[in-house]
Amino acid sequence: MISDEPEFIAQYLTSLSSRSVRYGANHTPFRPHPKLLKRQPPTTSRVQPVEKPAVNQEDLTSQSTTENAAATIKVTVKTLKPASQFEIFNLKLTDTIATLKDRISQQRSIPMKQQRLLIKGKVLNDTKPLAEYAITDGTVVHLMIRAPATESKSEPTPASPPLAAVGAHGISKSSEDALKQAEVWRKLHNVLKEELGEEDARTVVSRFLQSEGWSGVSYEQLQ
């Protein structure tokens, strides 16, 4: 017989703890109110910023200048009297205005001394490069043809040997005429086809014919 009440309570609770707990069918588990829950701030990971490698602007400028200098452009030349228009190919931005006049002289038989080139009404200096006048691919340059100077009577000078005529693409006129024949391009196409394959050879020849303006020749004629 248990004499002490606290001892009795302790033994009773011990016996209860060893028994399994069974809930009734209508039992609802206790859930605390959401407002009573302690809110925790979301954890954010600290992302270390990635340092970008430094870019040397001088190197980029130098590279861009070199690429522009190596690129070739075409210039459209327009005349008012007589009204005409033609193109000069394979010019570089480093070429001077005098070089452009020389190409015009070779292609159109207009002496350089009679040529006066203008852009938007501004006369172009022979010693300046094309890049200084912001001339790019397709730029239109106007040509004024001066009247030839009157020649004074003097002893005749020996005639200089004639220069080979230069075509619009910077090659001899005879070679340019040959490249207008489909047979020449057919031979070139066959060589490229052996080295590059059918698809790449067709791409190279088609783009070249389109970009350089070889009139009268199409890729279909090469088949």
Tab-separated table of C-alpha atoms in Angstrom:
chain	number	residue	atom	x	y	z
A	1	MET	CA	0.000	0.000	0.000
A	2	ILE	CA	1.314	3.312	-1.034
A	3	SER	CA	1.568	5.639	1.886
A	4	ASP	CA	2.788	8.723	0.230
A	5	GLU	CA	0.569	10.557	-2.278
A	6	PRO	CA	3.404	11.959	-4.466
A	7	GLU	CA	4.852	8.470	-4.796
A	8	PHE	CA	1.465	7.164	-5.890
A	9	ILE	CA	1.121	9.840	-8.564
A	10	ALA	CA	4.579	9.088	-9.924
A	11	GLN	CA	3.856	5.385	-10.205
A	12	TYR	CA	0.536	6.093	-11.909
A	13	LEU	CA	2.073	8.352	-14.529
A	14	THR	CA	4.799	5.785	-15.165
A	15	SER	CA	2.221	3.116	-15.871
A	16	LEU	CA	0.368	5.432	-18.254
A	17	SER	CA	3.497	6.296	-20.249
A	18	SER	CA	4.057	2.659	-21.159
A	19	ARG	CA	0.647	2.331	-22.780
A	20	SER	CA	-0.054	3.204	-26.452
A	21	VAL	CA	-2.167	6.254	-27.204
A	22	ARG	CA	-5.353	5.729	-29.174
A	23	TYR	CA	-7.428	8.588	-30.596
A	24	GLY	CA	-11.092	8.511	-31.356
A	25	ALA	CA	-12.589	8.862	-34.845
A	26	ASN	CA	-13.517	12.507	-34.183
A	27	HIS	CA	-10.119	13.516	-32.850
A	28	THR	CA	-8.676	16.763	-34.304
A	29	PRO	CA	-4.937	17.283	-33.838
A	30	PHE	CA	-3.825	20.544	-32.296
A	31	ARG	CA	-2.488	23.118	-34.727
A	32	PRO	CA	-1.196	26.479	-33.537
A	33	HIS	CA	-2.575	29.627	-35.150
A	34	PRO	CA	-0.371	30.907	-38.024
A	35	LYS	CA	0.002	34.281	-36.298
A	36	LEU	CA	1.537	32.565	-33.286
A	37	LEU	CA	4.282	30.947	-35.353
A	38	LYS	CA	7.619	32.694	-35.320
A	39	ARG	CA	8.491	33.943	-38.749
A	40	GLN	CA	11.988	33.304	-40.038
A	41	PRO	CA	13.528	35.574	-42.697
A	42	PRO	CA	14.363	33.727	-45.930
A	43	THR	CA	17.946	32.719	-46.154
A	44	THR	CA	19.826	34.306	-49.038
A	45	SER	CA	23.076	32.980	-50.331
A	46	ARG	CA	25.789	35.468	-50.847
A	47	VAL	CA	26.946	35.300	-54.442
A	48	GLN	CA	30.404	36.583	-55.008
A	49	PRO	CA	30.560	38.954	-58.012
A	50	VAL	CA	32.519	37.585	-60.945
A	51	GLU	CA	35.244	39.902	-62.048
A	52	LYS	CA	35.281	40.480	-65.796
A	53	PRO	CA	38.659	40.498	-67.470
A	54	ALA	CA	39.851	43.957	-68.334
A	55	VAL	CA	39.501	44.886	-72.009
A	56	ASN	CA	42.229	46.951	-73.560
A	57	GLN	CA	40.398	49.595	-75.569
A	58	GLU	CA	43.575	50.552	-77.403
A	59	ASP	CA	43.944	46.982	-78.695
A	60	LEU	CA	40.318	46.931	-79.874
A	61	THR	CA	40.728	50.280	-81.641
A	62	SER	CA	43.958	49.149	-83.268
A	63	GLN	CA	42.379	45.871	-84.414
A	64	SER	CA	39.332	47.667	-85.840
A	65	THR	CA	41.542	50.159	-87.694
A	66	THR	CA	43.658	47.369	-89.182
A	67	GLU	CA	40.598	45.417	-90.367
A	68	ASN	CA	39.065	48.517	-91.953
A	69	ALA	CA	42.322	49.355	-93.725
A	70	ALA	CA	42.566	45.846	-95.216
A	71	ALA	CA	38.952	45.745	-96.458
A	72	THR	CA	38.220	46.589	-100.094
A	73	ILE	CA	35.322	48.773	-101.167
A	74	LYS	CA	33.663	49.981	-104.329
A	75	VAL	CA	32.908	53.632	-105.136
A	76	THR	CA	30.120	54.834	-107.419
A	77	VAL	CA	31.182	57.710	-109.689
A	78	LYS	CA	28.538	59.974	-111.242
A	79	THR	CA	29.037	62.610	-113.943
A	80	LEU	CA	26.582	65.310	-115.014
A	81	LYS	CA	28.008	66.279	-118.409
A	82	PRO	CA	27.671	63.808	-119.976
A	83	ALA	CA	25.272	62.095	-117.555
A	84	SER	CA	26.656	58.684	-116.661
A	85	GLN	CA	27.413	56.412	-113.724
A	86	PHE	CA	30.019	53.699	-113.196
A	87	GLU	CA	31.762	51.874	-110.346
A	88	ILE	CA	35.376	51.490	-109.275
A	89	PHE	CA	36.089	48.215	-107.421
A	90	ASN	CA	38.831	46.931	-105.105
A	91	LEU	CA	39.715	50.225	-103.446
A	92	LYS	CA	41.179	50.421	-99.952
A	93	LEU	CA	40.435	53.063	-97.340
A	94	THR	CA	44.146	53.884	-97.277
A	95	ASP	CA	44.169	54.691	-101.011
A	96	THR	CA	44.392	58.389	-101.814
A	97	ILE	CA	42.065	60.487	-103.950
A	98	ALA	CA	44.846	60.535	-106.560
A	99	THR	CA	44.653	56.725	-106.709
A	100	LEU	CA	40.912	56.956	-107.317
A	101	LYS	CA	41.496	59.493	-110.110
A	102	ASP	CA	44.095	57.202	-111.666
A	103	ARG	CA	41.623	54.298	-111.663
A	104	ILE	CA	38.990	56.553	-113.269
A	105	SER	CA	41.526	57.613	-115.886
A	106	GLN	CA	42.363	53.995	-116.727
A	107	GLN	CA	38.737	52.901	-116.899
A	108	ARG	CA	37.186	55.927	-118.653
A	109	SER	CA	40.209	57.494	-120.397
A	110	ILE	CA	39.682	60.802	-118.588
A	111	PRO	CA	43.010	62.513	-117.789
A	112	MET	CA	43.600	63.052	-114.088
A	113	LYS	CA	44.204	66.784	-114.632
A	114	GLN	CA	40.694	67.149	-116.028
A	115	GLN	CA	39.051	65.369	-113.095
A	116	ARG	CA	37.499	67.180	-110.164
A	117	LEU	CA	35.955	64.910	-107.516
A	118	LEU	CA	33.353	66.155	-105.045
A	119	ILE	CA	31.281	64.793	-102.165
A	120	LYS	CA	28.306	66.925	-101.125
A	121	GLY	CA	29.830	69.904	-102.930
A	122	LYS	CA	33.237	69.577	-101.236
A	123	VAL	CA	36.279	69.219	-103.491
A	124	LEU	CA	38.472	66.232	-102.584
A	125	ASN	CA	42.215	66.743	-102.105
A	126	ASP	CA	44.433	64.407	-104.144
A	127	THR	CA	46.782	63.688	-101.224
A	128	LYS	CA	44.093	62.719	-98.701
A	129	PRO	CA	43.128	59.050	-98.117
A	130	LEU	CA	39.582	57.885	-98.796
A	131	ALA	CA	38.987	57.213	-95.095
A	132	GLU	CA	39.487	60.903	-94.257
A	133	TYR	CA	36.379	61.768	-96.271
A	134	ALA	CA	34.367	58.947	-94.615
A	135	ILE	CA	34.177	57.105	-97.930
A	136	THR	CA	32.802	53.586	-97.451
A	137	ASP	CA	31.483	50.796	-99.660
A	138	GLY	CA	28.935	52.242	-102.106
A	139	THR	CA	29.730	55.926	-101.468
A	140	VAL	CA	28.735	58.176	-104.385
A	141	VAL	CA	31.432	60.558	-105.657
A	142	HIS	CA	30.574	63.226	-108.239
A	143	LEU	CA	33.002	63.818	-111.092
A	144	MET	CA	33.311	67.140	-112.888
A	145	ILE	CA	35.291	67.002	-116.131
A	146	ARG	CA	37.258	70.133	-116.878
A	147	ALA	CA	37.890	71.329	-120.404
A	148	PRO	CA	41.351	70.358	-121.657
A	149	ALA	CA	43.961	73.105	-121.513
A	150	THR	CA	44.884	74.679	-124.836
A	151	GLU	CA	48.191	73.370	-126.045
A	152	SER	CA	50.803	75.852	-127.224
A	153	LYS	CA	52.711	75.099	-130.384
A	154	SER	CA	55.919	73.369	-129.488
A	155	GLU	CA	58.118	70.621	-130.673
A	156	PRO	CA	56.307	67.300	-130.633
A	157	THR	CA	57.276	65.024	-127.782
A	158	PRO	CA	57.764	61.334	-128.379
A	159	ALA	CA	54.650	59.361	-127.575
A	160	SER	CA	54.864	57.139	-124.534
A	161	PRO	CA	54.003	53.479	-124.973
A	162	PRO	CA	50.300	52.809	-124.367
A	163	LEU	CA	49.368	51.419	-120.993
A	164	ALA	CA	47.374	48.248	-120.727
A	165	ALA	CA	43.690	49.072	-120.261
A	166	VAL	CA	42.416	48.352	-116.754
A	167	GLY	CA	38.858	47.184	-116.220
A	168	ALA	CA	36.406	48.053	-113.451
A	169	HIS	CA	37.681	45.257	-111.204
A	170	GLY	CA	41.313	46.381	-111.138
A	171	ILE	CA	42.553	43.760	-113.621
A	172	SER	CA	43.453	44.060	-117.296
A	173	LYS	CA	40.591	44.632	-119.698
A	174	SER	CA	41.430	41.453	-121.610
A	175	SER	CA	41.305	39.359	-118.426
A	176	GLU	CA	38.050	41.009	-117.428
A	177	ASP	CA	36.526	40.132	-120.824
A	178	ALA	CA	37.703	36.528	-120.402
A	179	LEU	CA	36.004	36.279	-116.998
A	180	LYS	CA	32.703	37.198	-118.612
A	181	GLN	CA	32.775	33.832	-120.386
A	182	ALA	CA	31.010	30.964	-118.629
A	183	GLU	CA	33.693	28.485	-119.741
A	184	VAL	CA	36.367	30.167	-117.575
A	185	TRP	CA	34.133	30.040	-114.498
A	186	ARG	CA	33.227	26.430	-115.270
A	187	LYS	CA	36.914	25.476	-115.107
A	188	LEU	CA	37.365	27.392	-111.847
A	189	HIS	CA	34.265	25.722	-110.443
A	190	ASN	CA	35.596	22.259	-111.285
A	191	VAL	CA	38.903	22.992	-109.518
A	192	LEU	CA	37.095	24.267	-106.414
A	193	LYS	CA	34.737	21.282	-106.459
A	194	GLU	CA	37.688	18.880	-106.276
A	195	GLU	CA	39.240	20.786	-103.366
A	196	LEU	CA	36.148	21.875	-101.404
A	197	GLY	CA	33.296	19.644	-102.514
A	198	GLU	CA	30.129	20.424	-104.497
A	199	GLU	CA	28.270	22.474	-101.844
A	200	ASP	CA	31.171	24.714	-100.784
A	201	ALA	CA	32.306	25.242	-104.380
A	202	ARG	CA	28.812	26.367	-105.346
A	203	THR	CA	28.655	28.773	-102.377
A	204	VAL	CA	32.043	30.342	-103.150
A	205	VAL	CA	31.427	30.806	-106.876
A	206	SER	CA	27.826	32.056	-106.460
A	207	ARG	CA	28.753	34.664	-103.845
A	208	PHE	CA	31.736	35.871	-105.850
A	209	LEU	CA	29.687	36.274	-109.017
A	210	GLN	CA	27.042	38.259	-107.116
A	211	SER	CA	29.385	40.471	-105.071
A	212	GLU	CA	31.767	41.421	-107.879
A	213	GLY	CA	29.044	42.165	-110.418
A	214	TRP	CA	30.207	39.923	-113.292
A	215	SER	CA	27.357	40.541	-115.720
A	216	GLY	CA	26.286	37.811	-118.109
A	217	VAL	CA	27.461	34.886	-115.953
A	218	SER	CA	25.272	32.931	-113.521
A	219	TYR	CA	25.947	29.793	-111.544
A	220	GLU	CA	23.305	27.886	-113.507
A	221	GLN	CA	25.434	28.279	-116.645
A	222	LEU	CA	28.275	26.370	-114.994
A	223	GLN	CA	26.333	23.123	-114.623
